[in-house]
Each structure stands twice: as C-alpha cells, then as structure tokens.
PDB file of C-alpha atoms and ligand atoms in Angstrom:
ATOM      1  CA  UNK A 137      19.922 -13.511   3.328  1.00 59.00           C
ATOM      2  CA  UNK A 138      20.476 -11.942  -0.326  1.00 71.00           C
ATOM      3  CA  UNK A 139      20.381  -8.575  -0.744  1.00 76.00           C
ATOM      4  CA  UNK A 140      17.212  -7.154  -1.808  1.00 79.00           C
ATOM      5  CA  UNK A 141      15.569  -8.922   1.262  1.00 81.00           C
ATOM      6  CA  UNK A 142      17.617  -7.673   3.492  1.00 83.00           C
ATOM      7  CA  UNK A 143      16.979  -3.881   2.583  1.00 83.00           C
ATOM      8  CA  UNK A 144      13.181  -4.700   2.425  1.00 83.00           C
ATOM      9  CA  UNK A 145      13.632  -5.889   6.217  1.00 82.00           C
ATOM     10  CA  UNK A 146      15.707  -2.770   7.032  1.00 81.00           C
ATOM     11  CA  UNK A 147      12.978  -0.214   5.306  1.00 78.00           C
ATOM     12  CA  UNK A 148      10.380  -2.342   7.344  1.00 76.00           C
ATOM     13  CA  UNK A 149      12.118  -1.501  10.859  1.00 79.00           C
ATOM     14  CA  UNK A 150      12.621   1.983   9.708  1.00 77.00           C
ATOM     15  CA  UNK A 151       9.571   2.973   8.940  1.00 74.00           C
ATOM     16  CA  UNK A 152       7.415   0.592  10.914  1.00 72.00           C
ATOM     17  CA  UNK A 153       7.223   3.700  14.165  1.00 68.00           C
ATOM     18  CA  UNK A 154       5.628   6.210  11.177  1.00 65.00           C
ATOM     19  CA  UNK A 155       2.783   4.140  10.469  1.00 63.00           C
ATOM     20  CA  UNK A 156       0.232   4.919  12.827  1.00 61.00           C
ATOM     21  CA  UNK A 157       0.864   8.612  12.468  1.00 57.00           C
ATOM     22  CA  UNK A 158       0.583   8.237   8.838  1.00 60.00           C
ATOM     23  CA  UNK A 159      -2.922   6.640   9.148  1.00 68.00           C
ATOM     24  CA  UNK A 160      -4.164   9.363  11.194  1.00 82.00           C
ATOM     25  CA  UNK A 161      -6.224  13.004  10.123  1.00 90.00           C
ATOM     26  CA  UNK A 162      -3.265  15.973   9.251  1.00 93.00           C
ATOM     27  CA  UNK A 163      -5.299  17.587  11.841  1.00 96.00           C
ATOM     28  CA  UNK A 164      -4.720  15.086  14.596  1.00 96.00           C
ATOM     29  CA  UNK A 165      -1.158  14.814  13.555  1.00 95.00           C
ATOM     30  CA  UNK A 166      -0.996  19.144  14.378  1.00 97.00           C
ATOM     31  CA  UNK A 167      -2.923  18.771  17.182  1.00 98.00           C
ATOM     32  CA  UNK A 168      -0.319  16.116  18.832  1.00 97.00           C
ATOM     33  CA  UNK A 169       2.613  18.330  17.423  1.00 97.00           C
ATOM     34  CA  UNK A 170       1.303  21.485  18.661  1.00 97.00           C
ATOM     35  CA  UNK A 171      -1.580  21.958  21.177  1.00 98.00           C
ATOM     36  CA  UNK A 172      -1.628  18.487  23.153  1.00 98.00           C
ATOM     37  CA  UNK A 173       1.191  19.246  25.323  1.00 98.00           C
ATOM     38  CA  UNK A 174      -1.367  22.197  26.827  1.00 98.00           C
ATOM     39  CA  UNK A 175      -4.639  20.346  25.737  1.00 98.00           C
ATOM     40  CA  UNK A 176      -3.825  16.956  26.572  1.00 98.00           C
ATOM     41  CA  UNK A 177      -4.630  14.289  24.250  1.00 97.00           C
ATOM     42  CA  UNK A 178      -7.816  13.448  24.861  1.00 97.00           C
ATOM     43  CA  UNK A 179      -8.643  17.537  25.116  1.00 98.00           C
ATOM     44  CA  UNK A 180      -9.179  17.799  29.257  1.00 98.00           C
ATOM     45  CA  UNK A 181      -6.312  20.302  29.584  1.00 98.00           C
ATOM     46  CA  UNK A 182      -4.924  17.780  32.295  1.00 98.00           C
ATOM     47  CA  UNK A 183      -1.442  18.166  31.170  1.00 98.00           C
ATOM     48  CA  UNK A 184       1.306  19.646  33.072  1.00 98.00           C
ATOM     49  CA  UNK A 185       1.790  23.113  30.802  1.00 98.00           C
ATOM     50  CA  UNK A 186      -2.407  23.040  30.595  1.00 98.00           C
ATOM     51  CA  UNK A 187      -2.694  23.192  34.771  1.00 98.00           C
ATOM     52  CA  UNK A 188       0.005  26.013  34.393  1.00 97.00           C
ATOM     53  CA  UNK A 189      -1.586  27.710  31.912  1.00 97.00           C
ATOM     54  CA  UNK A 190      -5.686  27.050  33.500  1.00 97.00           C
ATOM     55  CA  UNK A 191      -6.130  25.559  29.784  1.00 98.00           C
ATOM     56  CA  UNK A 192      -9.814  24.780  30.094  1.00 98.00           C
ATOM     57  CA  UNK A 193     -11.009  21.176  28.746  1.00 98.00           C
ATOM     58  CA  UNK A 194     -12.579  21.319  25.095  1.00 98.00           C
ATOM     59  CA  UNK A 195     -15.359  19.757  26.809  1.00 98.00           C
ATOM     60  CA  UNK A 196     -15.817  22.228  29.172  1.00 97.00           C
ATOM     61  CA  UNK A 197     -19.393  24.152  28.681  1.00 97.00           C
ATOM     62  CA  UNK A 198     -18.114  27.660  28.271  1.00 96.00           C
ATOM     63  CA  UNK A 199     -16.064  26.217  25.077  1.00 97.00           C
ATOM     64  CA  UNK A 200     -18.921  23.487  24.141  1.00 97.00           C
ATOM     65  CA  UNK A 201     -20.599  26.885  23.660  1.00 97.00           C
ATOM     66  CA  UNK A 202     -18.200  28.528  21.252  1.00 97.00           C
ATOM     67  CA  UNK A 203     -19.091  28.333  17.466  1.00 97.00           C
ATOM     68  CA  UNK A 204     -16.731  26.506  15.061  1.00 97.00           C
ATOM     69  CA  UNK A 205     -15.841  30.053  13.772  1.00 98.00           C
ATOM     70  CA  UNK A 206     -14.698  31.437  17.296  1.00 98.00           C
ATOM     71  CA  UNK A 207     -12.366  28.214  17.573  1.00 98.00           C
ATOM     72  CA  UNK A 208     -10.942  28.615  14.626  1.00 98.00           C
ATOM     73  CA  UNK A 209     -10.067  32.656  15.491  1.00 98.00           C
ATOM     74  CA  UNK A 210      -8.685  31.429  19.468  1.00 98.00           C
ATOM     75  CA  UNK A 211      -6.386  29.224  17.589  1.00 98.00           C
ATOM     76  CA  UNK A 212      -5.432  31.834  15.136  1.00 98.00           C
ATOM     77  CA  UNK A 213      -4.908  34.722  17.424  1.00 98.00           C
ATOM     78  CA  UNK A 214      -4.429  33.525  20.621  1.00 97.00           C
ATOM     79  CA  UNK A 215      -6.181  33.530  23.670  1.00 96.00           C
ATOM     80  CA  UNK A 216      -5.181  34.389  27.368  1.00 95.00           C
ATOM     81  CA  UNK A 217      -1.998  32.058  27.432  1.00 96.00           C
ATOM     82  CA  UNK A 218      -2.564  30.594  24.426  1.00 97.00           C
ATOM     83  CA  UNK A 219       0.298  31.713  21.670  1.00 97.00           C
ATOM     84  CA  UNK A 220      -1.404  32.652  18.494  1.00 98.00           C
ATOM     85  CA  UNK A 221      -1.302  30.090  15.545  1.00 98.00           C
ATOM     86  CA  UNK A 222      -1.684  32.667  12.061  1.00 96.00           C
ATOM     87  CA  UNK A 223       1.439  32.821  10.700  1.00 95.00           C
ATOM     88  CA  UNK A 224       2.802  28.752  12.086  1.00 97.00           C
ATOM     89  CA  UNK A 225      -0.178  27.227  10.470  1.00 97.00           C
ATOM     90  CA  UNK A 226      -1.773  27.733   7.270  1.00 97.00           C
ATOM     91  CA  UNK A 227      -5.444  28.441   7.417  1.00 96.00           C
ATOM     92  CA  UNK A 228      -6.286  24.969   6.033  1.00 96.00           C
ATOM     93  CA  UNK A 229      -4.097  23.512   9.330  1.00 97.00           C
ATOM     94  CA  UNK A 230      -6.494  25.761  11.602  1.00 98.00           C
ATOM     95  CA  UNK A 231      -9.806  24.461  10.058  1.00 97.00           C
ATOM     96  CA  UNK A 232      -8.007  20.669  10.515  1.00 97.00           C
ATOM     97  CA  UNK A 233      -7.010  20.989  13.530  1.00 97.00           C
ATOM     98  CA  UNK A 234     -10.494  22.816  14.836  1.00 98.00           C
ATOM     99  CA  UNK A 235     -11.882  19.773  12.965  1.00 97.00           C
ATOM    100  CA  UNK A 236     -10.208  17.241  15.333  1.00 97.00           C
ATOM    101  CA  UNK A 237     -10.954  18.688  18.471  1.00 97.00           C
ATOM    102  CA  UNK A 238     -14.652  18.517  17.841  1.00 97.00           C
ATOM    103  CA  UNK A 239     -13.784  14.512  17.715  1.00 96.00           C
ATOM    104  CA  UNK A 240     -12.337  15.094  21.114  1.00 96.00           C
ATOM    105  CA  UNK A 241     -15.496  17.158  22.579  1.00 96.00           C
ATOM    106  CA  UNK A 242     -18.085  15.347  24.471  1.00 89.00           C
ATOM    107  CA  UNK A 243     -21.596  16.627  24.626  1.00 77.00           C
TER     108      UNK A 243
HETATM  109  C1  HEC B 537       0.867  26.963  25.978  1.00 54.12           C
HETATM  110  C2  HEC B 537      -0.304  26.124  26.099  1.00 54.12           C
HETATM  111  C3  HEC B 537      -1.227  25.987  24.894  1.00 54.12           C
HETATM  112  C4  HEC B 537      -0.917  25.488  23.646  1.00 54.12           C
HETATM  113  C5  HEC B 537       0.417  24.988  23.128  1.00 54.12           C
HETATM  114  C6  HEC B 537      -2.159  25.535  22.888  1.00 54.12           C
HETATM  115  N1  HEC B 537      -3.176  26.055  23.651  1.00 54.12           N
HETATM  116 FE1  HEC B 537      -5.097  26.330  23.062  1.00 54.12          FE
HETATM  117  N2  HEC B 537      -5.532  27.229  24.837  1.00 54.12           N
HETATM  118  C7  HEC B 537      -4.642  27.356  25.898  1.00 54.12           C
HETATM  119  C8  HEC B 537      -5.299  28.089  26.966  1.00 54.12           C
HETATM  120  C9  HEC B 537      -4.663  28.450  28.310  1.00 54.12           C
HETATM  121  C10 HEC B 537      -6.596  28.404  26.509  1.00 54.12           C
HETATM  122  C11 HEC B 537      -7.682  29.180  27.244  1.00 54.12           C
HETATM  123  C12 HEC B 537      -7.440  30.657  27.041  1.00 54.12           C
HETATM  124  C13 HEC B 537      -8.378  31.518  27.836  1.00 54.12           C
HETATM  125  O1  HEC B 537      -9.588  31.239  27.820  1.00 54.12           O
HETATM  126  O2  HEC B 537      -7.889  32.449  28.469  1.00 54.12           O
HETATM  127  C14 HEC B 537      -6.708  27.842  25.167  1.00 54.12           C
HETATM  128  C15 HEC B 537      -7.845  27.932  24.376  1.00 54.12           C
HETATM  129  C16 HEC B 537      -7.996  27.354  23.132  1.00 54.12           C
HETATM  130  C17 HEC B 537      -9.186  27.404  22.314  1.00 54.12           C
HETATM  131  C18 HEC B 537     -10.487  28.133  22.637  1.00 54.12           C
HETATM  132  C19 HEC B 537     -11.360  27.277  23.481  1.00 54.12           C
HETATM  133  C20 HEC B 537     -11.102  27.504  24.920  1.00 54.12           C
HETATM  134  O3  HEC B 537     -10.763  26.520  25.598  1.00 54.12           O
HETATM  135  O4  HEC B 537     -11.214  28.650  25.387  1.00 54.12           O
HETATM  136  C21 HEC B 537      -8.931  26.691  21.186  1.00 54.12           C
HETATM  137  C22 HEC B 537      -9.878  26.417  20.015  1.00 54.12           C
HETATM  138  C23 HEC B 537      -7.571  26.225  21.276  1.00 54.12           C
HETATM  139  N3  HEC B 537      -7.033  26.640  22.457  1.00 54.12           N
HETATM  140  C24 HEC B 537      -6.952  25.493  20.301  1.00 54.12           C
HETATM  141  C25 HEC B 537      -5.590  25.198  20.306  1.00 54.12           C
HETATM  142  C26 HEC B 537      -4.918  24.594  19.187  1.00 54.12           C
HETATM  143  C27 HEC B 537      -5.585  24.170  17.891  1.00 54.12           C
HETATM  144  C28 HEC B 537      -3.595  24.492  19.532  1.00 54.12           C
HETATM  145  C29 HEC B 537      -2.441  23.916  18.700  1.00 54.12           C
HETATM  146  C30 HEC B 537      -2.290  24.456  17.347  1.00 54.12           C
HETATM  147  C31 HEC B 537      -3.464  25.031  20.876  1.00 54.12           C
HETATM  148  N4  HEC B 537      -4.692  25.448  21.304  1.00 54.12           N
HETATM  149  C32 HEC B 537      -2.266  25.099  21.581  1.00 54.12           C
HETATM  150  C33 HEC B 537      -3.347  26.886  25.949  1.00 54.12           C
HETATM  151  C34 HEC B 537      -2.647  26.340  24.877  1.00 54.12           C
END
C-alpha cells in the first residue's frame, strides 16, 4: 500500500461515524445534543430524565396547542423543569431547533 492511499483509507475510518450527523438539519443535531435526553428522540418524553422530570410528549395536545412563538420562548426561558436555553443557544439555534420538533409532532 503506498502512501497517499493509505492516509485516504485512514481519513475514511476517521470520519466515516460523522457522516450521518453531518447530513442532518443543525437543528436536529441541537436537539440530539441538548433536549433528547429529556424529550426522547422521537419527542414522547419517554426517556429516563423526561419520566423524572413529567416532560410532556411534543405530541401531546396541550403542546400541539402552543404557537410556534410560545415554543420558541419555553425553550428560551425555561419551563417548570426545563433549564432555560437564552444565553447556551443563539436565537437562530432556538428557531432550528423549534423547527425540528415540529418534524417530530404528530397531528
Ligand atoms: C432536563 C430535561 C429537559 C431538557 C434537557 C429539555 N427539556 Fe424541554 N421540557 C422539559 C419539561 C419537563 C417540559 C415541560 C415543562 C412544564 O410544562 O412544566 C419541557 C417543555 C418544553 C417545551 C414546551 C412544550 C411543552 O412540552 O410544554 C419546549 C418547546 C421544549 N421543552 C423544548 C426543548 C428544547 C428545544 C430543548 C433542548 C435545547 C429542551 N426542551 C431540553 C424538560 C427538558
């Protein structure tokens, strides 16, 4: 094996886990970072830390109610045992992330 193959293979295997996080939305990137360990990934809340902290699911009709505008302030100042988000995310981050749970709600 010459050389420049060889470090080809080696960036391959090395970067080869990042992919599919670099094909997804920055917002479903934060939202596994940051809010699925109490949201769950698919949004139901079913997650350990979410049953601890009664995290409601996204789908849930009390939040199917809630206007994009008062999702965007829960995640920016909190809510109950929610920690608040202003000042860890940038506002674009909020709107993103808001963004991707709508792909998680079901109507
Ligand atoms: C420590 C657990 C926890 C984490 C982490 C968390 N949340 Fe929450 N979230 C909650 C709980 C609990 C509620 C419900 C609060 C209430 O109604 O008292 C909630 C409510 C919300 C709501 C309002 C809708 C509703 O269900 O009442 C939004 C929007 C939301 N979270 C977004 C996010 C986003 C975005 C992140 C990540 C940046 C995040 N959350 C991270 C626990 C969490």
């Amino acid at each position: 094996m010459n050389k420049p193959i060889r470090w080809t293979a080696i960036a391959m295997v090395a970067f080869f886990p990042l992919l599919p996080a670099l094909a997804q939305s920055p917002g479903a990137v934060t939202y596994k970072a940051k809010c699925a360990m109490c949201h769950a990934a698919d949004g139901s809340g079913t997650t350990p830390a979410g049953k601890a902290t009664k995290t409601p699911s996204f789908s849930a009709p009390e939040v199917l109610k809630m206007s994009n505008a008062e999702l965007v302030a829960a995640t920016k100042n909190g809510k109950g045992k929610m920690p608040a988000y202003s000042g860890k995310l940038t506002g674009a981050q909020i709107t993103e992330v808001v963004a991707y749970i709508h792909t998680l709600q079901k109507k």
